[in-house]
Coordinates of C-alpha atoms in Angstrom, one line a residue:
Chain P
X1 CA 40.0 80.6 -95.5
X2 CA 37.3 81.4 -98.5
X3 CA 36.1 77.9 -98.3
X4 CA 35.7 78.2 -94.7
X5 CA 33.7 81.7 -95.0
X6 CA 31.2 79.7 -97.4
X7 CA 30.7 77.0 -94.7
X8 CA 29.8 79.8 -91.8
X9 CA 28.1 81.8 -94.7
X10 CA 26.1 78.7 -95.5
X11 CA 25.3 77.3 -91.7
X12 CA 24.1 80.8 -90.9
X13 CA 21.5 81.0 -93.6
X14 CA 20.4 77.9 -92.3
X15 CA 20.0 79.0 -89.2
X16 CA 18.6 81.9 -90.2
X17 CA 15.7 80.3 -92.2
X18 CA 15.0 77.1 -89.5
X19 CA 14.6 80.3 -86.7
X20 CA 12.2 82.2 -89.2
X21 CA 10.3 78.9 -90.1
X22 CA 9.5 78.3 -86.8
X23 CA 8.4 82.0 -85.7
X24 CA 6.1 82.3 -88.9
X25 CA 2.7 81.2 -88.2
X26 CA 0.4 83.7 -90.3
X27 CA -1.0 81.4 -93.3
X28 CA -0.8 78.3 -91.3
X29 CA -4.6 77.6 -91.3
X30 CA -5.2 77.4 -94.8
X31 CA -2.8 74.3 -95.0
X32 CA -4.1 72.6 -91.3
X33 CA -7.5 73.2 -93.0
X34 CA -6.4 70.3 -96.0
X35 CA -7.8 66.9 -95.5
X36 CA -5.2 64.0 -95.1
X37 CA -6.8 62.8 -98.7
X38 CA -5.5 66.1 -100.4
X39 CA -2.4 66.0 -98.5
X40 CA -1.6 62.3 -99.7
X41 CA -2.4 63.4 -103.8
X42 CA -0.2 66.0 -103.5
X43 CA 2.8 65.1 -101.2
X44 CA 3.0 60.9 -102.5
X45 CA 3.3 62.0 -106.0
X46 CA 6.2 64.2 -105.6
X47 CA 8.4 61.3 -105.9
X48 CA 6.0 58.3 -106.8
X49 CA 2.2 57.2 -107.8
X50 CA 0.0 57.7 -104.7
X51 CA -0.8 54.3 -103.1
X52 CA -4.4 52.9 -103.2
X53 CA -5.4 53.3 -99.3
X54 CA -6.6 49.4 -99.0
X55 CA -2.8 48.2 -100.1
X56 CA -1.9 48.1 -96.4
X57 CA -3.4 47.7 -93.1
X58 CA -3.6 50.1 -90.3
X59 CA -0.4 49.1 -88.5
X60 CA 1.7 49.0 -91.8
X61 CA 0.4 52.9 -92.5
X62 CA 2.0 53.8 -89.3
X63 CA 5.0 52.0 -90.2
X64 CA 5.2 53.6 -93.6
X65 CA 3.7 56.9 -92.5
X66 CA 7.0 57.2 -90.0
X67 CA 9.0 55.8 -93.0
X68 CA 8.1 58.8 -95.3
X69 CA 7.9 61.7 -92.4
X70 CA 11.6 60.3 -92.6
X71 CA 12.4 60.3 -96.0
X72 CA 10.3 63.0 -97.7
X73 CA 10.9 65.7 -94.8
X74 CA 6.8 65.6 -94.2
X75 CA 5.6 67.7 -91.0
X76 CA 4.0 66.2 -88.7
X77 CA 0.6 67.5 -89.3
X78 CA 1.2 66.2 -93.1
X79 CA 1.9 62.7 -92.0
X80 CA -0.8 62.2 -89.3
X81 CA -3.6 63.4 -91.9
X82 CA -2.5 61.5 -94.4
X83 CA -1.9 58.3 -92.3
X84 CA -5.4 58.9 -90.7
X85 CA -6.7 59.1 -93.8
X86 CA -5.3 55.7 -95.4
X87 CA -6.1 54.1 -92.6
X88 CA -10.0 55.2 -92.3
X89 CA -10.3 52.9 -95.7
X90 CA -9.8 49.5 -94.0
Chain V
X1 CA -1.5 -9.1 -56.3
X2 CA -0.5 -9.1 -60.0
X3 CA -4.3 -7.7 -60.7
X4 CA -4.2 -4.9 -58.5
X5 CA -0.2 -4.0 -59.5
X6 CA -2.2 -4.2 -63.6
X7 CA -5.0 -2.2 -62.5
X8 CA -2.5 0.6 -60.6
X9 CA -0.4 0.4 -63.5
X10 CA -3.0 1.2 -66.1
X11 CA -4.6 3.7 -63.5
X12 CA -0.9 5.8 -63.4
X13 CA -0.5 5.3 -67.3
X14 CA -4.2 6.7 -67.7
X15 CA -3.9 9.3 -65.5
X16 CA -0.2 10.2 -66.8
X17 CA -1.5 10.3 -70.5
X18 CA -4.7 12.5 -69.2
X19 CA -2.5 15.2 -67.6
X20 CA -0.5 14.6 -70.9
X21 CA -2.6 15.9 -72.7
X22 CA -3.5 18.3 -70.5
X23 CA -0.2 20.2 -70.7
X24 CA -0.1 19.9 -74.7
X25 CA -3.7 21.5 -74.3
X26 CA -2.4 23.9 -71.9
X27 CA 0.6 24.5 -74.0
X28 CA -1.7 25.0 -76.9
X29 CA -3.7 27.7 -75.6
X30 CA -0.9 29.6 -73.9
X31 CA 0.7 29.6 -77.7
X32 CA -2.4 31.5 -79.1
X33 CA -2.8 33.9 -76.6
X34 CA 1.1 34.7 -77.4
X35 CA -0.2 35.1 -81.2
X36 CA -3.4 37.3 -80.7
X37 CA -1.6 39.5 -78.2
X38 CA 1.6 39.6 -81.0
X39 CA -1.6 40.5 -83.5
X40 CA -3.1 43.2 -81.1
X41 CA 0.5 44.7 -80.3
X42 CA -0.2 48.5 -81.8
X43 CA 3.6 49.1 -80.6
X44 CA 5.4 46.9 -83.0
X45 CA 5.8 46.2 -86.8
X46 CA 7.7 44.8 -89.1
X47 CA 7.9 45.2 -92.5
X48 CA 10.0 43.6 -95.6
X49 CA 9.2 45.9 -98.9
X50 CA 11.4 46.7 -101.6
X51 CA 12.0 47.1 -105.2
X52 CA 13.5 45.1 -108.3
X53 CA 14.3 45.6 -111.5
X54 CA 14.9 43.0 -114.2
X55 CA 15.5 43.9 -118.1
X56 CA 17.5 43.4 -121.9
X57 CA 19.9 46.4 -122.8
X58 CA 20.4 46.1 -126.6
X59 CA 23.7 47.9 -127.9
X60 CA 25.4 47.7 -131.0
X61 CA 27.9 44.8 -130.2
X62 CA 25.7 42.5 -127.8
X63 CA 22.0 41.9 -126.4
X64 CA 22.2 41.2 -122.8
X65 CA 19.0 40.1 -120.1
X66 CA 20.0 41.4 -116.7
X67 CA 18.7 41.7 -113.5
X68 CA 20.2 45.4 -112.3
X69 CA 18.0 45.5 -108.7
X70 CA 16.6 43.5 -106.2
X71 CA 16.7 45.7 -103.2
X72 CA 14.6 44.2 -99.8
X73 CA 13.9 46.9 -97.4
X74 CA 13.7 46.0 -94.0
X75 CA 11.1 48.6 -91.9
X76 CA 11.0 47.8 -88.2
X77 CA 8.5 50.6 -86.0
X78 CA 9.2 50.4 -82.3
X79 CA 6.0 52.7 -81.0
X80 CA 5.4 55.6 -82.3
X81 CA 8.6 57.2 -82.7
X82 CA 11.2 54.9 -83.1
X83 CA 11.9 53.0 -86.7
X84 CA 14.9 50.8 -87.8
X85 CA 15.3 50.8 -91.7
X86 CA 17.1 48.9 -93.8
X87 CA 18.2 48.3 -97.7
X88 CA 20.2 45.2 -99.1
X89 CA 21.3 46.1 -102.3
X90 CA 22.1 43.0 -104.6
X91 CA 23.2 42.8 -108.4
X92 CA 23.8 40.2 -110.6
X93 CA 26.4 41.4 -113.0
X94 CA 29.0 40.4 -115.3
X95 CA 28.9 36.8 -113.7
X96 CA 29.1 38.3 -110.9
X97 CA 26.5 38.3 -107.6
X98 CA 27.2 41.5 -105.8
X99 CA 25.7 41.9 -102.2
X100 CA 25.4 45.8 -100.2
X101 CA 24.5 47.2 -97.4
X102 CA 22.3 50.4 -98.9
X103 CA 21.6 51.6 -95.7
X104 CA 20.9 50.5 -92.5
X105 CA 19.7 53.2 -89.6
X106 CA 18.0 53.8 -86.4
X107 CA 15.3 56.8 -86.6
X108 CA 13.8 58.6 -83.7
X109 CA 11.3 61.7 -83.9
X110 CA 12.2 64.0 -81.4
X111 CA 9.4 66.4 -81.6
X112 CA 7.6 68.2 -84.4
X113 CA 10.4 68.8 -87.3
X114 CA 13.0 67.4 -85.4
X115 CA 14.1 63.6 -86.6
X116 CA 17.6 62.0 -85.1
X117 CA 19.1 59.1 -87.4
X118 CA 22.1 57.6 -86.9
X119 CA 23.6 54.1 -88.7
X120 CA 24.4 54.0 -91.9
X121 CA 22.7 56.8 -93.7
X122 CA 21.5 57.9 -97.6
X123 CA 23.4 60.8 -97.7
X124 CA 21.0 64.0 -98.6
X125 CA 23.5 65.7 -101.0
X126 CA 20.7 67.0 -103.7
X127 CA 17.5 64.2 -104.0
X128 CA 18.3 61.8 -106.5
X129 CA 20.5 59.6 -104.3
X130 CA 18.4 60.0 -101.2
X131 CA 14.7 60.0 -102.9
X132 CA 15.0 58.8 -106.6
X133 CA 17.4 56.4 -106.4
X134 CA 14.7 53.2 -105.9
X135 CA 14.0 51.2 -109.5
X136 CA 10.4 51.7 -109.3
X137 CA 10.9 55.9 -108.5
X138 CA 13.3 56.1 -111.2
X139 CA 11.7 57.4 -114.3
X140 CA 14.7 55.4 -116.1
X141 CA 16.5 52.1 -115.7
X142 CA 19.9 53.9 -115.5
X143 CA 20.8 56.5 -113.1
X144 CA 21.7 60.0 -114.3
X145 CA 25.4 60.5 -115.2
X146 CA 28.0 61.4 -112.5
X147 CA 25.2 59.8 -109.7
X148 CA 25.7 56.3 -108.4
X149 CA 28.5 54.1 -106.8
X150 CA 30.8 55.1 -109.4
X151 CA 29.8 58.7 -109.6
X152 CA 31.4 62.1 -108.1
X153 CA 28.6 62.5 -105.3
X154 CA 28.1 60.8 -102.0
X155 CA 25.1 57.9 -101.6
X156 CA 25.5 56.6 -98.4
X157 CA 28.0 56.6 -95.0
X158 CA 28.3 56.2 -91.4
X159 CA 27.2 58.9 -89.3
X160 CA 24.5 60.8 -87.4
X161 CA 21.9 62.9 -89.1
X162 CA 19.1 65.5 -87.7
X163 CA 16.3 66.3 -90.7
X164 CA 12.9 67.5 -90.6
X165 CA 10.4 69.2 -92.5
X166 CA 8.7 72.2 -90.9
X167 CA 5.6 74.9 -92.3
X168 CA 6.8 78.2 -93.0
X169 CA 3.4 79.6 -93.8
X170 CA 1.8 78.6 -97.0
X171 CA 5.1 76.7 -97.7
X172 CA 7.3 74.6 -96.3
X173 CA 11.0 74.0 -95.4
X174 CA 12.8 70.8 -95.2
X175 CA 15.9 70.2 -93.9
X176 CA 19.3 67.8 -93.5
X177 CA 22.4 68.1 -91.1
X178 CA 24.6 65.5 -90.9
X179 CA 28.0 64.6 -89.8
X180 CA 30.0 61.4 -91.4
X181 CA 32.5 59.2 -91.7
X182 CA 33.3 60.9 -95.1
X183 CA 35.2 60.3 -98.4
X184 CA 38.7 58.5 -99.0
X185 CA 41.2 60.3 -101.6
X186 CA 42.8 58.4 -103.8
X187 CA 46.4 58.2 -103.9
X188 CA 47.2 56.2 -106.7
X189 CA 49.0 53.9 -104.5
X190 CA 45.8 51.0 -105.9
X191 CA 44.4 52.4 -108.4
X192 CA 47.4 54.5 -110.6
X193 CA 44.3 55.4 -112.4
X194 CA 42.2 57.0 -110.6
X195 CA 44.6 59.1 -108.4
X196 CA 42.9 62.4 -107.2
X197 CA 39.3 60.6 -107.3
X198 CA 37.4 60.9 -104.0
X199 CA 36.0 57.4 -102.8
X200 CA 32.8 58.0 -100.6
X201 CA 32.7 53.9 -99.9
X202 CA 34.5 53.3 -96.7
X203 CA 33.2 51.6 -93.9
X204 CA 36.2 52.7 -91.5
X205 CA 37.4 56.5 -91.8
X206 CA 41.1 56.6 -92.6
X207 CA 42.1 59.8 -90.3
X208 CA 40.3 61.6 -87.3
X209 CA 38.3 64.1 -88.6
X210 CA 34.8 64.0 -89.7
X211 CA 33.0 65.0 -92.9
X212 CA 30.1 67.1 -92.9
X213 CA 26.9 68.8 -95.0
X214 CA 23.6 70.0 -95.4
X215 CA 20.5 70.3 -97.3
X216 CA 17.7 72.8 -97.6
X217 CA 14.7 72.4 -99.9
X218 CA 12.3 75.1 -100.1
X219 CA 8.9 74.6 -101.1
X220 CA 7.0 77.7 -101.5
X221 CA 3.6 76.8 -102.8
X222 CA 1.4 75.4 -100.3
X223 CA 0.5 72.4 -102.9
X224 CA 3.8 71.2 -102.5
X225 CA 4.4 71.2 -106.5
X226 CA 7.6 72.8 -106.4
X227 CA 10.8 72.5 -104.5
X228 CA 14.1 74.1 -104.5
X229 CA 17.3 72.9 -102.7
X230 CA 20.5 73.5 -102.2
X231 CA 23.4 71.3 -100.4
X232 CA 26.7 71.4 -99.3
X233 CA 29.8 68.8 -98.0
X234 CA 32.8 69.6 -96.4
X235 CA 35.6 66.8 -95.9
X236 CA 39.3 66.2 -95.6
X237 CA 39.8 62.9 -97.5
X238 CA 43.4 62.6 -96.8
X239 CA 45.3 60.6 -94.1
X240 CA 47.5 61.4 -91.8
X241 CA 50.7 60.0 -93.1
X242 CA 52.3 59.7 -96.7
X243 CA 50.9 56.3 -98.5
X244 CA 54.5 56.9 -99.9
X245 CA 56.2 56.1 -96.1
X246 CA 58.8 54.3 -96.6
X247 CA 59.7 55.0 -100.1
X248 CA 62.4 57.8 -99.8
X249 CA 61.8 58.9 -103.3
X250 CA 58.2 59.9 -102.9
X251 CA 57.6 60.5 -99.1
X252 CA 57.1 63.8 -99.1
X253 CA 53.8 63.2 -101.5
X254 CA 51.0 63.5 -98.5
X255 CA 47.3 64.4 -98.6
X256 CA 46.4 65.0 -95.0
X257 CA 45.8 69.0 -96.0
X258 CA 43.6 68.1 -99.3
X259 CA 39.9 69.6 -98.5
X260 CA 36.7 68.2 -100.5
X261 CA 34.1 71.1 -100.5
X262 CA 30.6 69.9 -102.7
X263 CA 27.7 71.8 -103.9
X264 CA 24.3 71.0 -105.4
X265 CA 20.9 72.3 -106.1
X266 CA 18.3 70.4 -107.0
X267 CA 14.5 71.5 -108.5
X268 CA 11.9 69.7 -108.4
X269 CA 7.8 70.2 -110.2
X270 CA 5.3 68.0 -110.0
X271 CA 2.1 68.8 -110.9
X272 CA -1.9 67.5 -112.1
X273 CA -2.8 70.1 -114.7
X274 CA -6.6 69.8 -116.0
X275 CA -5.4 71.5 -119.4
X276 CA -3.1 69.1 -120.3
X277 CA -4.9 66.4 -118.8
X278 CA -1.9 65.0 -117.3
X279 CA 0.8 65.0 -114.5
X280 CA 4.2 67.2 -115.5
X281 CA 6.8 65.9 -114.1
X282 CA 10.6 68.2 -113.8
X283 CA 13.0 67.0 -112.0
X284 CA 17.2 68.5 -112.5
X285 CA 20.1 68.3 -110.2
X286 CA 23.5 70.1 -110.6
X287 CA 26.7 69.3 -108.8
X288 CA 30.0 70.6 -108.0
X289 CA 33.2 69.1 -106.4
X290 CA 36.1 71.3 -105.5
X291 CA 39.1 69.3 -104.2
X292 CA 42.4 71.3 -103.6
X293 CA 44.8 70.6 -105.7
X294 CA 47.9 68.2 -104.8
X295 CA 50.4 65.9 -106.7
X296 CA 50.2 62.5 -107.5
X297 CA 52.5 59.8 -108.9
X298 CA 52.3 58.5 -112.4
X299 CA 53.6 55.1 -112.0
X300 CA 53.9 54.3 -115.2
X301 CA 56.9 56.8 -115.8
X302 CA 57.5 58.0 -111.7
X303 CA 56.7 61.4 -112.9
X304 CA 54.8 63.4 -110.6
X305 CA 51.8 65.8 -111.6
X306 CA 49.7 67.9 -110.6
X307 CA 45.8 69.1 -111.8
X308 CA 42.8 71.4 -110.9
X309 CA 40.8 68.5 -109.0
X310 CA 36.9 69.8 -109.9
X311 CA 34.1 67.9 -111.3
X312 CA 30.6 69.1 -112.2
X313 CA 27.7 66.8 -113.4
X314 CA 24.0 67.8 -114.2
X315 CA 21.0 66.0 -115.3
X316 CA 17.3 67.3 -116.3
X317 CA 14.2 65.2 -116.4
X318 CA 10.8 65.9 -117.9
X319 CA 7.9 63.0 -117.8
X320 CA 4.2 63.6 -118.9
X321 CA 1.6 61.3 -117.9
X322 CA -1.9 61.8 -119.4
X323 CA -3.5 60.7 -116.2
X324 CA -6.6 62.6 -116.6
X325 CA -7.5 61.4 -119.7
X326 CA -10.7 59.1 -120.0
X327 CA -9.3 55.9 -121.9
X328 CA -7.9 53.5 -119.6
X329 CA -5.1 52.3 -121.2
X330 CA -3.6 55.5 -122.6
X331 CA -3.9 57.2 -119.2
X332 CA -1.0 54.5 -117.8
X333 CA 1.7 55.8 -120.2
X334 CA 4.2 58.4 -119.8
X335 CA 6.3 59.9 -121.9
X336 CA 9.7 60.3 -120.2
X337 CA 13.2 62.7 -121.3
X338 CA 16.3 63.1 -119.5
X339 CA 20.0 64.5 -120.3
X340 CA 22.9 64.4 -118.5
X341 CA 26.6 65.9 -118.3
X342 CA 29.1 64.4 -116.1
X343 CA 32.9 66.2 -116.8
X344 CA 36.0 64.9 -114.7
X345 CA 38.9 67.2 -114.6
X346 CA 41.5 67.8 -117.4
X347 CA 44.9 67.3 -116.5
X348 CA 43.9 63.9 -114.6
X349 CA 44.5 60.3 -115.5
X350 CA 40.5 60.0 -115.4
X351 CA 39.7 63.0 -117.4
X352 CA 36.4 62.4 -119.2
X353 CA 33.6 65.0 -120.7
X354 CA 30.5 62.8 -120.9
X355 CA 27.1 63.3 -121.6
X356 CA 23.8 61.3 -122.7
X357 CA 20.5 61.9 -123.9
X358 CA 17.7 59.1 -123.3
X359 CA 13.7 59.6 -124.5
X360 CA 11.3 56.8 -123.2
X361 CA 7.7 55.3 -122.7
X362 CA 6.5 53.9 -119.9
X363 CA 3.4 52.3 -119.0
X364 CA 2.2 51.9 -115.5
X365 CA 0.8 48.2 -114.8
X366 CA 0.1 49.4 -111.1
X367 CA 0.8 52.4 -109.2
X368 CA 4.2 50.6 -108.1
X369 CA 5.1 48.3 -111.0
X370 CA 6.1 49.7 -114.5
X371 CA 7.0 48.9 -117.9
X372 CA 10.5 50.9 -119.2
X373 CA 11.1 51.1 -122.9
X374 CA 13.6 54.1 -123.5
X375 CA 16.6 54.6 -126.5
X376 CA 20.0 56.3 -124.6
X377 CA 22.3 57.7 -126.9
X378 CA 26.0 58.0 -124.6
X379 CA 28.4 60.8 -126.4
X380 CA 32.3 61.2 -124.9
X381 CA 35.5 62.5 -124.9
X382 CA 38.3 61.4 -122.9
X383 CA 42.0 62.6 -121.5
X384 CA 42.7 60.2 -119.4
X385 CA 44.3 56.9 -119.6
X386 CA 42.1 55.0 -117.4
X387 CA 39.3 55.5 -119.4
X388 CA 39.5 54.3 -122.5
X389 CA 37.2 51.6 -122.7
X390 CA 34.3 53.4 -121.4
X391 CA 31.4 52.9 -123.8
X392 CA 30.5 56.3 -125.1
X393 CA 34.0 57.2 -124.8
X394 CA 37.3 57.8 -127.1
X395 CA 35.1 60.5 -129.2
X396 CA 32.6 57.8 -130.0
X397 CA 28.9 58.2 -129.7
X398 CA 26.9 54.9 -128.9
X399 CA 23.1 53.8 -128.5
X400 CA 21.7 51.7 -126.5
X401 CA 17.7 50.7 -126.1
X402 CA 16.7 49.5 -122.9
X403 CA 13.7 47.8 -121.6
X404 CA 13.3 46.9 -118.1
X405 CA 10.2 46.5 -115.7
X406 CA 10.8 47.5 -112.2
X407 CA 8.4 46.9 -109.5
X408 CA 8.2 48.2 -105.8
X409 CA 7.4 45.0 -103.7

């Protein structure tokens, strides 16, 4: 019965916060406003080095671009910029 | 007459080797506009990528080469939405050429924040196992204590997961649901052992009911330097009837009420700071598993017992890479840390109370490709009587020094 309690306690709050994250819009500008190259130094590096945009070619960015949106949780504003942005050096 | 039948002979062997060719030619050209239309085709890729790691572990008692990793990933993108993924994991260890299925899923975004996988999934309990897990993201050659195939927390299963990441402002919230197959419980009836030890590799669920879990990661500064995350896993490992059924004896010994209930949080900070002139680079994950208690079989005397069935394990990681500094060969190393505490519980025949300390340098060849050198110094103590040839175990301490380059392909 306790464990069960932490298991509704713990689906709530996560309820809770995905229905507050998606009515809470007030700073959004200042991170739409980031260019995809700012977005890539600071998102890739949170779990490895940032990749050198002329590695890949455009249709293997949209590959791994989908790959990561997966994997790292990126929004899908993140991902776009920073997929737009490695692909504008080939 | 024998002229003319010559001259219509060669005329319908010309003409025959003319259209011939024609066909070929025909042929030919339909072939490359199948390849330029293949090469045009925004719609699809396919990828193979990876990561491998190859290296000599140096202990006290031997020197061994050994190739831990080499891990293709299979990346498949259907459009714009749709991705198939895939990781084979294969070892080559103790003689021994070991061949898994890491994971192997269908993806689909469903709108903004919302992504549907289902197939074999890595499980998002905490990040290591999930994010950190690949040779060339791993600071170390060795995972932390208590994570892995052997360890107390679960890597991968069969199941159906919805995950996202969504803007809260400034920051940012991700997220994981997911419902699975879930964990096996060990009866003892295999492995004496190990009795009471939750087994999270099973390809077909032993009872009806499903296990399930979460994971939130909160990152509140709008550079993305720091998140926070917590996670939870609910399962009943047990089956339905006694592993005992048929044995009058012991019959009554059944595990279809035993409940697994997990919890981790996980931090992570990443950041470029000018003053130091480098990347910092924290990383710690702390787990709990609570499984009720229930009571085994000690085969070795066919006395039963019972235990309190929890584990905890915990590991913190600090790297510092000088990345800003101007000499080009200094700026590729990093200084790595990490300690880790993995304790099984007392009262079982796999009681343990390990942990391990390992410093490193690395140096950085490319941004995916890097150069391992770290000393690991293993400290244990042990209970149990399936563990006594652990290294590290038995009260001993040992070192090991490690040096392994891992690439991601």
């Amino acid at each position: 019965m306790k464990k069960s309690k932490y298991i509704i306690g713990f689906l709530f709050s996560l309820l809770m916060t995905i229905i507050i994250a998606q009515g809470c819009s007030s700073a959004k500008q200042i991170v739409e406003a980031k260019s995809g190259a700012q977005l890539w130094a600071e998102n890739c590096i949170r779990c490895h080095n940032g990749p050198s945009p002329t590695e890949f070619n455009d249709e293997q960015w949209k590959t791994i671009g989908l790959h990561m949106q997966d994997r790292a949780n990126l929004t899908k504003m993140e991902t776009d910029k920073i997929v737009e942005f490695l692909k504008s050096a080939n | 007459m024998l002229q003319k039948l010559i001259l219509a002979g060669g005329f319908v062997l010309c003409f025959g080797a003319l259209k011939a060719q024609d066909t070929i030619q025909d042929q030919i050209n339909n072939l490359k506009d199948d390849v330029t239309t293949l090469k045009r085709d925004p719609n699809t890729n396919f990828m193979i990528r990876g990561f491998s790691q190859f290296g000599l572990d140096a202990g006290s008692d031997n020197v061994n080469f050994n190739m831990t990793s080499f891990n293709p990933v299979l990346l498949w993108r259907q459009g714009d939405r749709f991705l198939f993924e895939s990781e084979l994991e294969m070892e080559y260890m103790s003689n021994q050429f070991g061949l898994n299925l890491g994971y192997a899923n269908a993806s689909f975004v469903v709108s903004k924040g919302v992504v549907v996988k289902v197939g074999k999934i890595l499980i998002p309990f905490g990040t290591f196992g999930e994010k950190f897990h690949p040779s060339w993201v791993n600071k170390f050659s060795s995972a932390p204590l208590g994570v892995g195939h052997d360890g107390m927390l679960p890597m991968a299963d069969i199941g159906v997961e919805v995950r996202g990441g969504l803007q809260v402002g400034k920051s940012k919230l991700s997220y994981s649901l997911f419902c699975v197959n879930g964990p096996r419980i060990k009866d003892g009836t295999e492995e004496p052992t190990e009795a009471g030890m939750l087994s999270f590799e099973n390809a077909n669920d032993n009872n009806n009911n499903k296990a399930v879990g979460a994971r939130i990661g909160f990152l509140p500064f709008s550079n993305s330097s720091l998140e926070i995350g917590v996670s939870g896993y609910y399962a009943k490992p047990g089956s339905k009837t006694s592993p005992f059924a048929g044995d009058t004896l012991n019959e009554d010994l059944n595990y279809k009420d035993v409940t697994a209930l997990l919890f981790a949080g996980d931090v992570a900070y990443i950041k470029v700071i000018n003053l130091i002139k480098g990347t910092i680079d924290i990383k710690g994950q702390h787990n709990i598993s609570n499984v009720s208690k229930a009571t085994y079989l000690n085969p070795e005397d066919t006395t039963r017992y019972t235990f309190t069935n929890k584990c905890s394990s915990y590991y913190v990681q600090l790297a510092y890479r000088p990345a800003l500094v101007a000499n080009n060969v200094l700026r590729n190393f990093e200084l790595v840390g990490r300690y880790s505490v993995y304790n099984t519980p007392k009262g079982s025949l796999w009681y343990s109370n390990q942990s391990q300390i390992e410093v490193g340098l690395n140096y950085w060849f490319v941004w995916r490709t890097v150069l391992k050198i770290s000393y690991q110094i293993s400290d244990g103590a042990m209970g149990g009587s399936g563990m006594g040839n652990m290294p590290g175990m038995s009260g001993m301490k040992t070192s090991m020094f490690l040096i392994h380059v891992a690439t991601g392909l």
